[in-house]
Coordinates of C-alpha atoms in Angstrom, one line a residue:
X1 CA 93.8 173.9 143.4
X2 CA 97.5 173.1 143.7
X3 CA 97.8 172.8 140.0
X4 CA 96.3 176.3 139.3
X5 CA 98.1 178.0 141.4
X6 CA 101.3 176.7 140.4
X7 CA 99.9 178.6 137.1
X8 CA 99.4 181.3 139.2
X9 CA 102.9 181.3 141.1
X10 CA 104.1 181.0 137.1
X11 CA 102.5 184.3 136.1
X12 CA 102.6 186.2 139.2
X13 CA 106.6 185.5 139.6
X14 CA 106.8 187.0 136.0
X15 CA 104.6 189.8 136.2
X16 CA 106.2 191.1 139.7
X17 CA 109.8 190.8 138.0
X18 CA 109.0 192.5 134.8
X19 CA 106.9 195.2 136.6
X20 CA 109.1 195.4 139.9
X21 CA 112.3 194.6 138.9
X22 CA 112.7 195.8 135.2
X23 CA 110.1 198.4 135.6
X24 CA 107.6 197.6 132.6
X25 CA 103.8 197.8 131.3
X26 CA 102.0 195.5 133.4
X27 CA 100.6 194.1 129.8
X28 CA 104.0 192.7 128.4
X29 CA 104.9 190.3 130.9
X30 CA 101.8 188.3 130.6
X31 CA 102.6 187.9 126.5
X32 CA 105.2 185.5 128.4
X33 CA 103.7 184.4 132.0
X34 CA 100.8 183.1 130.0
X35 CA 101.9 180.8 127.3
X36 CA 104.7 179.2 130.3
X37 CA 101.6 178.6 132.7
X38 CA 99.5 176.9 130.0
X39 CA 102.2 174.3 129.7
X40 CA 102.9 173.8 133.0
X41 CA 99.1 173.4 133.9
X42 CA 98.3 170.9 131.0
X43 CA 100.8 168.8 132.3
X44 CA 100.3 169.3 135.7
X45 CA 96.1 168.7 135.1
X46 CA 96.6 165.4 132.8
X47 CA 99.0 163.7 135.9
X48 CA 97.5 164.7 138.6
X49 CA 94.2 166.0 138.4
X50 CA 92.4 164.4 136.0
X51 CA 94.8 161.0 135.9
X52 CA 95.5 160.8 132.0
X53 CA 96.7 157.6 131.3
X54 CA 97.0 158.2 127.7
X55 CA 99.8 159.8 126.1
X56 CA 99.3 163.5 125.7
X57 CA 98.0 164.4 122.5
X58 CA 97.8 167.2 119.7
X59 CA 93.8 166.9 120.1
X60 CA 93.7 167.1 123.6
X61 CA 96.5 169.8 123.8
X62 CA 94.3 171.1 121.1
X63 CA 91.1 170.9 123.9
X64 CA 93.1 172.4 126.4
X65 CA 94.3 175.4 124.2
X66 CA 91.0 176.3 123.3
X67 CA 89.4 176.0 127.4
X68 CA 92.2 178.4 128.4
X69 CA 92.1 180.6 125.5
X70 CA 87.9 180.8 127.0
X71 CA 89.3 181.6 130.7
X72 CA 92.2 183.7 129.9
X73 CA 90.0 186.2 127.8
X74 CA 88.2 186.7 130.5
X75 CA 91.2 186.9 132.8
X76 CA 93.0 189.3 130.2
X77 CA 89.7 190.8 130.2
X78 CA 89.3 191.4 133.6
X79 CA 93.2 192.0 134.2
X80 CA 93.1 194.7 131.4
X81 CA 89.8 196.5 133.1
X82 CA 91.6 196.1 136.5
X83 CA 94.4 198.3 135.4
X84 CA 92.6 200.9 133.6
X85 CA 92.0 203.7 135.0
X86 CA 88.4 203.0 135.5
X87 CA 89.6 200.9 138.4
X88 CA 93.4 201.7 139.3
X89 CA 93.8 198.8 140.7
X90 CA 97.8 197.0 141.3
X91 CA 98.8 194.7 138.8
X92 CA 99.3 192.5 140.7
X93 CA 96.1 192.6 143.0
X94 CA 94.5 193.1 138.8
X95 CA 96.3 189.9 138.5
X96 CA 94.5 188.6 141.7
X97 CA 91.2 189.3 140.9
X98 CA 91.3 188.1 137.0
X99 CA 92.9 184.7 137.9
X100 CA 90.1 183.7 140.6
X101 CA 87.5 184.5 138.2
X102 CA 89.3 181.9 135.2
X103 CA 90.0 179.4 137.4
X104 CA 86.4 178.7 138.3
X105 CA 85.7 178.8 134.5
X106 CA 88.7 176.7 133.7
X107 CA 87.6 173.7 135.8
X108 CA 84.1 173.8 134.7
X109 CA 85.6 173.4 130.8
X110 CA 88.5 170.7 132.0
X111 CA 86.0 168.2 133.4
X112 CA 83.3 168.8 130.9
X113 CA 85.3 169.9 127.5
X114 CA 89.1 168.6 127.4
X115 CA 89.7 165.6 130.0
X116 CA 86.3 163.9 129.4
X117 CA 86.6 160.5 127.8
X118 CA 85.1 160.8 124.7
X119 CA 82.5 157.5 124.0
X120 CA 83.3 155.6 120.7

């Protein structure tokens, strides 16, 4: 939990600034806030979570890449309907909403899909 929202903190900092501060889309920021979280949560996830000895790797980034690009659709997905105006919702309570739906889906890829140690 402490690792994904660190993530969170990541894009949520960066979407309140762009939208709040510099007054832009709520779309743009998270062309940033997303790739910066990714990063952050790989690492975060091989230390602490899942206890990676290993050196990190292109495959497993590779892994990892392809889990998040799974939960973020859905979060951009979600995010996206949020602030339509179907649902007028804040970006940021949008932002909320999305991330709590991925993060459930992220874990359930991590532990079956990237950090699982692959049998010979």
């Amino acid at each position: 939990m402490v690792v994904g929202f660190t993530g969170f903190l990541i894009e949520y900092v960066i979407v309140s600034l762009f939208v709040n501060v510099f007054v832009l889309s709520a779309y743009l920021p998270r062309l940033l806030s997303f790739p910066l979280a990714l990063l952050t949560t790989w690492q975060l996830n091989r230390k602490f979570t899942y206890c990676v000895k290993d050196p990190p790797s292109w495959a497993e980034f590779g892994r990892y890449f392809k889990a998040n690009t799974v939960s973020q659709s859905s979060n951009l997905l979600i995010y996206t309907v949020g602030c339509s105006s179907l649902m007028e919702l804040d970006p940021l309570n949008a932002l909320i909403f999305a991330t709590s739906v991925s993060v459930l889906l992220s874990l359930c890829l991590y532990g079956q899909f990237v950090f699982k140690k692959v049998k010979d």
